[in-house]
Short mmCIF file of C-alpha atoms and ligand atoms in Angstrom, two decimals:
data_model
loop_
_atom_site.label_atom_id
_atom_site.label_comp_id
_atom_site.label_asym_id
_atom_site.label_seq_id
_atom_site.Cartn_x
_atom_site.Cartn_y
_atom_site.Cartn_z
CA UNK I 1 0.00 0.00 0.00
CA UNK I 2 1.21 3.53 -0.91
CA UNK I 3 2.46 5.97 2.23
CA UNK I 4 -0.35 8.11 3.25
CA UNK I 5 0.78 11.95 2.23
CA UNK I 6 1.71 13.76 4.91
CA UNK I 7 2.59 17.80 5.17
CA UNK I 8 5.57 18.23 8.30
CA UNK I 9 5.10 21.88 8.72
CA UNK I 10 8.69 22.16 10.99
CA UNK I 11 11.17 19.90 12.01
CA UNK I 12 11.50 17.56 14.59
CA UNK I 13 14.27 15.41 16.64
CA UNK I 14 15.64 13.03 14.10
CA UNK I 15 14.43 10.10 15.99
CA UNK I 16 11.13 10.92 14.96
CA UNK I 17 12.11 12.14 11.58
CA UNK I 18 12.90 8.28 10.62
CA UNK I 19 9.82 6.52 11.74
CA UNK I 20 8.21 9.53 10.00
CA UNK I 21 9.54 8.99 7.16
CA UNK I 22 9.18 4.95 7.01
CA UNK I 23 5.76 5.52 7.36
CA UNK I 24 4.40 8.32 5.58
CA UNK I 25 5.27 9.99 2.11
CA UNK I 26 6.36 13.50 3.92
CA UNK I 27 6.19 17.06 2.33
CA UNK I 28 8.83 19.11 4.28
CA UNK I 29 7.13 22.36 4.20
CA UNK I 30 9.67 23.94 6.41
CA UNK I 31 12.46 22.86 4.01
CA UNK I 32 10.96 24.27 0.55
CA UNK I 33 12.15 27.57 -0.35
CA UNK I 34 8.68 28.60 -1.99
CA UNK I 35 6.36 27.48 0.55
CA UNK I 36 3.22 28.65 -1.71
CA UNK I 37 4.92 26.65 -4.94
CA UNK I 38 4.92 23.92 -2.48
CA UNK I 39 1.48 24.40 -1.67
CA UNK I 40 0.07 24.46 -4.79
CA UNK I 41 1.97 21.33 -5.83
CA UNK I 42 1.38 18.90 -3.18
CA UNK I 43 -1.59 20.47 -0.96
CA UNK I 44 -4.27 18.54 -2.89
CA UNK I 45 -2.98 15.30 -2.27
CA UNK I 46 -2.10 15.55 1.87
CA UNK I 47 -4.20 13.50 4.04
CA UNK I 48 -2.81 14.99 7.57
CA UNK I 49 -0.92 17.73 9.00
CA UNK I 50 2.25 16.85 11.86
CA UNK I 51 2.94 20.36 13.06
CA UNK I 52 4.39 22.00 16.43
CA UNK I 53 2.13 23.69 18.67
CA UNK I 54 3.79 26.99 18.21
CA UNK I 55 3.30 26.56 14.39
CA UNK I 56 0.23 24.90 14.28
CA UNK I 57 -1.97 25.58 10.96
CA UNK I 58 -3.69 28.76 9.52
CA UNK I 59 -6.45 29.00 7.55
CA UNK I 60 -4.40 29.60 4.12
CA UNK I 61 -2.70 26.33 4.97
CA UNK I 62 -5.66 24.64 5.38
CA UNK I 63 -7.57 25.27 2.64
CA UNK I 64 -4.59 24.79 0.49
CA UNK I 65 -5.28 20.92 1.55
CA UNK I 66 -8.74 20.06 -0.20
CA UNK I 67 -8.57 16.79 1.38
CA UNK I 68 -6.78 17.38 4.59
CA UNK I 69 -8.31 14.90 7.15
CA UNK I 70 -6.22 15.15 10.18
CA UNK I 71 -3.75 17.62 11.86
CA UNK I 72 -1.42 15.92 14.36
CA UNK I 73 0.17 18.81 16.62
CA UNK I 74 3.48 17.86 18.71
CA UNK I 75 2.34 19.69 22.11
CA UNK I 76 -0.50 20.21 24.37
CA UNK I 77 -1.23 23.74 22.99
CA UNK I 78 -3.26 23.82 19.66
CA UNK I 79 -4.18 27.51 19.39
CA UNK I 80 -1.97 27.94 16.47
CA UNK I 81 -4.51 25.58 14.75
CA UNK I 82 -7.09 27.50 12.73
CA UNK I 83 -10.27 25.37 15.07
CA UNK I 84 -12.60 27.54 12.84
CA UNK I 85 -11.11 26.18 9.84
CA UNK I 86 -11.12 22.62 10.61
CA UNK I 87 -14.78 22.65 12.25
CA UNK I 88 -15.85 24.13 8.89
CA UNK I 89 -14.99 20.89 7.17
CA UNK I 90 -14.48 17.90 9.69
CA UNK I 91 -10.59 17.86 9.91
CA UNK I 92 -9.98 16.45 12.94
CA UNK I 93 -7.69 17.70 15.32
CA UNK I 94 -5.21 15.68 17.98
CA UNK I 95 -2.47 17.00 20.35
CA UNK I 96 0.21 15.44 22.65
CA UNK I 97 -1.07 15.90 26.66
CA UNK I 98 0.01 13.98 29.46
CA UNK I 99 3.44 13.37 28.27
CA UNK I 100 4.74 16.55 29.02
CA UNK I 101 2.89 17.70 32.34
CA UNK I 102 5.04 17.37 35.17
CA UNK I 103 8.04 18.33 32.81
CA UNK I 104 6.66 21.94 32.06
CA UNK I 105 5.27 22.05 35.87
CA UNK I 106 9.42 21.40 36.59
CA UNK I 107 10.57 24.24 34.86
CA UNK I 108 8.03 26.78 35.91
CA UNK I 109 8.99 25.81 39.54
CA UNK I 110 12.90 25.82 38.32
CA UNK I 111 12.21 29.22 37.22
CA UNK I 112 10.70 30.82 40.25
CA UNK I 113 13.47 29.09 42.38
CA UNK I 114 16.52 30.88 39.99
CA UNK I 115 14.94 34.23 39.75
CA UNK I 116 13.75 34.20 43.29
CA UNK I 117 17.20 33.72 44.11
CA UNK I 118 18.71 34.74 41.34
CA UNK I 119 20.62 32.27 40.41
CA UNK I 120 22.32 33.69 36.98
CA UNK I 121 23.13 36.68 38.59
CA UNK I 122 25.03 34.31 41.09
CA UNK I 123 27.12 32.50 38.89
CA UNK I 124 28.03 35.60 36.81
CA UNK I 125 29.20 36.71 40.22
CA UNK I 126 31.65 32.91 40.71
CA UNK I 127 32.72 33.06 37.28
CA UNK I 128 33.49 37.23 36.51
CA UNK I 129 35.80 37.17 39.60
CA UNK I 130 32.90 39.63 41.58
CA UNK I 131 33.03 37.03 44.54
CA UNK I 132 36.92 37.21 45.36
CA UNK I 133 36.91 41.17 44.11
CA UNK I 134 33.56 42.60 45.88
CA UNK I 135 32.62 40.16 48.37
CA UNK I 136 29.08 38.69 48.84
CA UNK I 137 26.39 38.43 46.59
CA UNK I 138 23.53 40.66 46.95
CA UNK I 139 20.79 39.28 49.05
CA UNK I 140 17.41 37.49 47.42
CA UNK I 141 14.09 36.79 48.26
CA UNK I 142 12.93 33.85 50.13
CA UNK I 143 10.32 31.66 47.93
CA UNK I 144 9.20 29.02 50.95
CA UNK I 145 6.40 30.03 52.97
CA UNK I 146 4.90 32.69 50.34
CA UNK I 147 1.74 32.78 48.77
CA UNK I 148 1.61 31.37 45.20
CA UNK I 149 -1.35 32.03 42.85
CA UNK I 150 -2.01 29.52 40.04
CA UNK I 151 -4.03 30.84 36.90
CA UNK I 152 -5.37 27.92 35.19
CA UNK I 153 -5.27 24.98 37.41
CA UNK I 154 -5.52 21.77 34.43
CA UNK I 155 -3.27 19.18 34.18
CA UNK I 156 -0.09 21.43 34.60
CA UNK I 157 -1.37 23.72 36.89
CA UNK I 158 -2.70 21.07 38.98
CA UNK I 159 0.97 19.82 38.85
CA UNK I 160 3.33 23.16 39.82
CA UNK I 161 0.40 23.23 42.91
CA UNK I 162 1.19 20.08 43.89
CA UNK I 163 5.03 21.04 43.58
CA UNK I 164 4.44 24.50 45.50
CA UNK I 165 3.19 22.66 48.08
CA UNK I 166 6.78 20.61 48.73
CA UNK I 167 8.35 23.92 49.00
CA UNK I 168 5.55 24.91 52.02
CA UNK I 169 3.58 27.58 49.81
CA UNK I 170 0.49 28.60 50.32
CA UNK I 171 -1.28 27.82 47.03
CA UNK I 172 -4.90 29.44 45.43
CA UNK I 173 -5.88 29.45 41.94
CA UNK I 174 -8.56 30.93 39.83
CA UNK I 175 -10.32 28.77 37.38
CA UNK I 176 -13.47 29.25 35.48
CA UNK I 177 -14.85 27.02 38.43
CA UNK I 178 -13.95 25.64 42.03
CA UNK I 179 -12.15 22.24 40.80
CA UNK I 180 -13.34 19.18 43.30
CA UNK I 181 -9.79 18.06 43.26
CA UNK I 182 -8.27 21.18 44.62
CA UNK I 183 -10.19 20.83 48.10
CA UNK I 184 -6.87 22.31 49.89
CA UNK I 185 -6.22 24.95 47.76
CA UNK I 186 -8.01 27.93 48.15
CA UNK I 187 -10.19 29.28 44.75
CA UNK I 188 -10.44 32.57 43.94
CA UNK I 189 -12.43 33.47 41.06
CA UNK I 190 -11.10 36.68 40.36
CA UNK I 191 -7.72 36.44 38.43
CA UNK I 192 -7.02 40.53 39.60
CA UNK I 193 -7.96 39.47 42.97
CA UNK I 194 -5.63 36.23 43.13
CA UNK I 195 -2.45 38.46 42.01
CA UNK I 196 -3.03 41.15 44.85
CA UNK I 197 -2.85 38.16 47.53
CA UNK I 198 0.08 36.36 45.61
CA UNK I 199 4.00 36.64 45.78
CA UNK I 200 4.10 34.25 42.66
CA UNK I 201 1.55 34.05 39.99
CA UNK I 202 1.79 30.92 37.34
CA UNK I 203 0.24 31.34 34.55
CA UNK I 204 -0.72 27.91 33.01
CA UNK I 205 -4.11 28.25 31.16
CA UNK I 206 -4.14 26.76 27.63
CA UNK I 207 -4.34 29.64 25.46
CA UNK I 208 -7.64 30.92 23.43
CA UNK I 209 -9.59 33.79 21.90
CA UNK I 210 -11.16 33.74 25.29
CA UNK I 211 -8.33 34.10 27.31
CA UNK I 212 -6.08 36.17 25.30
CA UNK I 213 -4.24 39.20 27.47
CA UNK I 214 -5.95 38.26 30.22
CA UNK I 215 -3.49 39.02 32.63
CA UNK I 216 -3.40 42.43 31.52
CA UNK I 217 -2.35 45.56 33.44
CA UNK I 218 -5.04 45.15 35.88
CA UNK I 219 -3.31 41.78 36.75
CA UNK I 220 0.29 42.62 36.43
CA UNK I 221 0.06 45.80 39.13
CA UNK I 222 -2.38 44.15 41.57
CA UNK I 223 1.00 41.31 41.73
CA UNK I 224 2.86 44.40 42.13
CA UNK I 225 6.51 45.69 42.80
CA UNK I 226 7.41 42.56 45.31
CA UNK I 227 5.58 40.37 42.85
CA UNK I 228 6.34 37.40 40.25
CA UNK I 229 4.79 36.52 36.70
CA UNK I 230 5.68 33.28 35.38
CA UNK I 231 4.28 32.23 32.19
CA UNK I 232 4.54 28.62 30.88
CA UNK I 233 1.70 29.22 29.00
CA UNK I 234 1.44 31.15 25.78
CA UNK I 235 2.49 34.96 25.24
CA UNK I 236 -1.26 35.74 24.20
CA UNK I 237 -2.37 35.08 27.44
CA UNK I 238 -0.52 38.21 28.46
CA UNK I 239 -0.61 41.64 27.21
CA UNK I 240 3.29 41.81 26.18
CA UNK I 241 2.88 45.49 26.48
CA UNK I 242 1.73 46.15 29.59
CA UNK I 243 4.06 43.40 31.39
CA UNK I 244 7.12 45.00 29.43
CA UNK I 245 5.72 49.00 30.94
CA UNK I 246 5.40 47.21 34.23
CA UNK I 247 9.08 45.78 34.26
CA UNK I 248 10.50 48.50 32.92
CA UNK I 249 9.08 51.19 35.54
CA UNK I 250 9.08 48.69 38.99
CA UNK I 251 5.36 48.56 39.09
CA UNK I 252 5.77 44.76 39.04
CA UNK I 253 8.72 43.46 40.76
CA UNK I 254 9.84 40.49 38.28
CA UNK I 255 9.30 38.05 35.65
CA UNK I 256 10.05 34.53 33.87
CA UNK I 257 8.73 33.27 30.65
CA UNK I 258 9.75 30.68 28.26
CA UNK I 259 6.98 32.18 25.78
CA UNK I 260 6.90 35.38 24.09
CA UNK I 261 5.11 37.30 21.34
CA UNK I 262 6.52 36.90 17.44
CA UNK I 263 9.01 33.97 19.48
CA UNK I 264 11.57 33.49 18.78
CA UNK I 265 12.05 37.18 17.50
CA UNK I 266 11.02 38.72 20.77
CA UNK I 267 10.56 42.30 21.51
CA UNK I 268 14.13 43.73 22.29
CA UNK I 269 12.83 45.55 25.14
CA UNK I 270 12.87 42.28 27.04
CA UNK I 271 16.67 42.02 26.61
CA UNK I 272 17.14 45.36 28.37
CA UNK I 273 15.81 44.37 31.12
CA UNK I 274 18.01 42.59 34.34
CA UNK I 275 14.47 42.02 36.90
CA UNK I 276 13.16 39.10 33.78
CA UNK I 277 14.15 35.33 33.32
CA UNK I 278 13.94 34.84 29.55
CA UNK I 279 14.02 31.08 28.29
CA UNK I 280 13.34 29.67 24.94
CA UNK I 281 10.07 28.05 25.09
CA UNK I 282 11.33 24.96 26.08
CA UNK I 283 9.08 23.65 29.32
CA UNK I 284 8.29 20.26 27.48
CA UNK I 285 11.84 19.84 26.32
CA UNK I 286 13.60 16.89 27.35
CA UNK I 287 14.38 14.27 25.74
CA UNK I 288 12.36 12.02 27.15
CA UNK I 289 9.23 13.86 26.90
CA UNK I 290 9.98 15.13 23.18
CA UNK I 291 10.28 11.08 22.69
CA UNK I 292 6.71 10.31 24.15
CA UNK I 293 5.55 13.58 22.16
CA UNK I 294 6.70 12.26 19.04
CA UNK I 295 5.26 8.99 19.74
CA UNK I 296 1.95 10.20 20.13
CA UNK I 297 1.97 12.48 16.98
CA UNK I 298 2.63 9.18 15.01
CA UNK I 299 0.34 7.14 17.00
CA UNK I 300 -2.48 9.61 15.94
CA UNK I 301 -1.42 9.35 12.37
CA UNK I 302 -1.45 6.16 12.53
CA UNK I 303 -4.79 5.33 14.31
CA UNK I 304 -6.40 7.83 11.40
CA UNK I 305 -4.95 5.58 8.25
CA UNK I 306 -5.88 2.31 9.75
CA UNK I 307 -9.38 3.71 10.69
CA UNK I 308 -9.00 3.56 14.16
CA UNK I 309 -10.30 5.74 17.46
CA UNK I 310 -7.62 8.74 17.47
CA UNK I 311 -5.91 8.56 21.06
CA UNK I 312 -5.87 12.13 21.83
CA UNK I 313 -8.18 13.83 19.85
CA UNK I 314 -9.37 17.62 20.77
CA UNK I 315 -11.46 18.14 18.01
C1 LIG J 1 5.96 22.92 21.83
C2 LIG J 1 4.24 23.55 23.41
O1 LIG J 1 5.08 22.22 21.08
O2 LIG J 1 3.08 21.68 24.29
C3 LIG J 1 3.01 22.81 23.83
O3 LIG J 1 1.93 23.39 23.70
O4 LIG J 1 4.22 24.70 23.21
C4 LIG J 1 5.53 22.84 23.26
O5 LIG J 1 5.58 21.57 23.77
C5 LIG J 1 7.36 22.50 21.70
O6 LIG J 1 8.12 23.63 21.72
C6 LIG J 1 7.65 21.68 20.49
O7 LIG J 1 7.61 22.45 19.34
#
């Protein structure tokens, strides 16, 4: 039997590249220099879509796929995926969850542990000689025993909680309802209201129209001067501008996000700036969760050509 046709919108490890590739007949569209040409050329034969969840798949994409069945996105985030789009004409839609929870939940604690303490600014002090030649490092603020607020408490919020709570933090979180599971954690509806009565707000909501820049300036100065952001979410779940005003002027205290705006062009501003912790949208990656992701993409694929129940579907 032929190789179903397969568009690979970016690239990925190449230990998924080669099962990829022994099982599918795939269209590199990140590799072709005229991604329209290769569009026009191949779009009406692709079946399915692997993508990234930062790439995911407009609308022009899409309909340059007449019969497009399935897009397969590598990550729990599919907001890059035109829903609209695919609702319109019964693609169906699958992502990779599970896999990587507790590894993003890891890094969003690692990164309110180094910036609390700041921990780059440390070894810049070991390794420029500022240790032997000025003495001790400038004090830092104490993260155990604080009050953490967790915006968007699903699978990964749920999981930096339950890590919060191994560093003695007191823990609420503001969901679009109380969650049954979250009996010791205290809800508070309002998101403004859960940043005025946190040190440390994580934000881990999966991204949508409905939930884009909603920590907006409202949020950002009720956290205030003494206060943390952390976003291992998406950027659109934060209004860029008002975060970068509030860093910039001291009206929130600090900052650390591995997602950005335009990433992985992001605004310059951000590189002025010595109170943020700036990492490369990399919460899910280790190797072995970019192994199970990749797993997953092609197990979706695969359940779709042999006519079987999808194992993650979303839409
Ligand atoms: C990316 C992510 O997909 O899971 C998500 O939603 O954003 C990430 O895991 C990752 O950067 C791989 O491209």
């Amino acid at each position: 039997m032929d190789k179903p046709p397969i568009l690979q919108v970016g690239p990925y490890p190449q230990w998924d590249q080669e099962p990829l590739d022994a099982a599918f007949q795939v269209h590199r569209y990140f590799e072709a220099a005229d991604k329209a040409e290769l569009l026009a050329e191949v779009g009406p034969a692709i079946k399915a879509i692997a993508t990234r969840g930062e790439l995911g798949a407009n609308r022009g994409m899409i309909e340059a796929c007449p019969n497009l069945e399935l897009i397969s996105v590598y990550g729990v985030g599919f907001d890059a995926v035109d829903l609209q789009a695919c609702r319109e004409r019964g693609i169906r839609v699958t992502n990779t969850p599970d896999v990587l929870t507790n590894d993003v939940a890891d890094l969003g604690v690692a990164m309110m542990l180094c910036q609390s303490r700041g921990m780059l600014g440390a070894e810049t002090w070991v390794r420029d000689g500022s240790w032997t030649e000025k003495g001790l490092y400038p004090l830092k603020r104490r993260v155990w025993g604080r009050r953490a607020g967790v915006l968007g408490l699903g699978r990964i919020g749920f999981e930096v909680a339950k890590r919060l709570k191994g560093f003695d933090l007191q823990i609420a979180y503001s969901d679009v309802e109380a969650k049954p599971y979250a009996s010791d954690m205290s809800f508070v509806a309002d998101p403004v209201e859960l940043a005025r009565q946190s040190n440390f707000l994580f934000v881990t909501l999966a991204a949508s129209a409905a939930t884009r820049h909603i920590v907006g300036r409202q949020v950002i100065e009720a956290l205030g001067p003494e206060g943390m952001l952390i976003n291992i979410s998406r950027a659109s779940n934060i209004d860029e501008e008002a975060l970068l005003e509030a860093l910039e002027t001291g009206k929130l205290g600090s900052a650390a996000l591995d997602v950005f705006e335009g990433e992985p062009k992001l605004n310059p501003r951000f590189l002025a700036l010595d109170n943020v912790l700036l990492q490369p949208h990399h919460a899910s990656g280790t190797i072995e969760t970019r192994k199970a992701m990749g797993q997953l993409v092609r197990d979706n694929l695969t359940a779709h050509f042999a006519g079987q129940p999808l194992p993650t579907p979303v839409l």
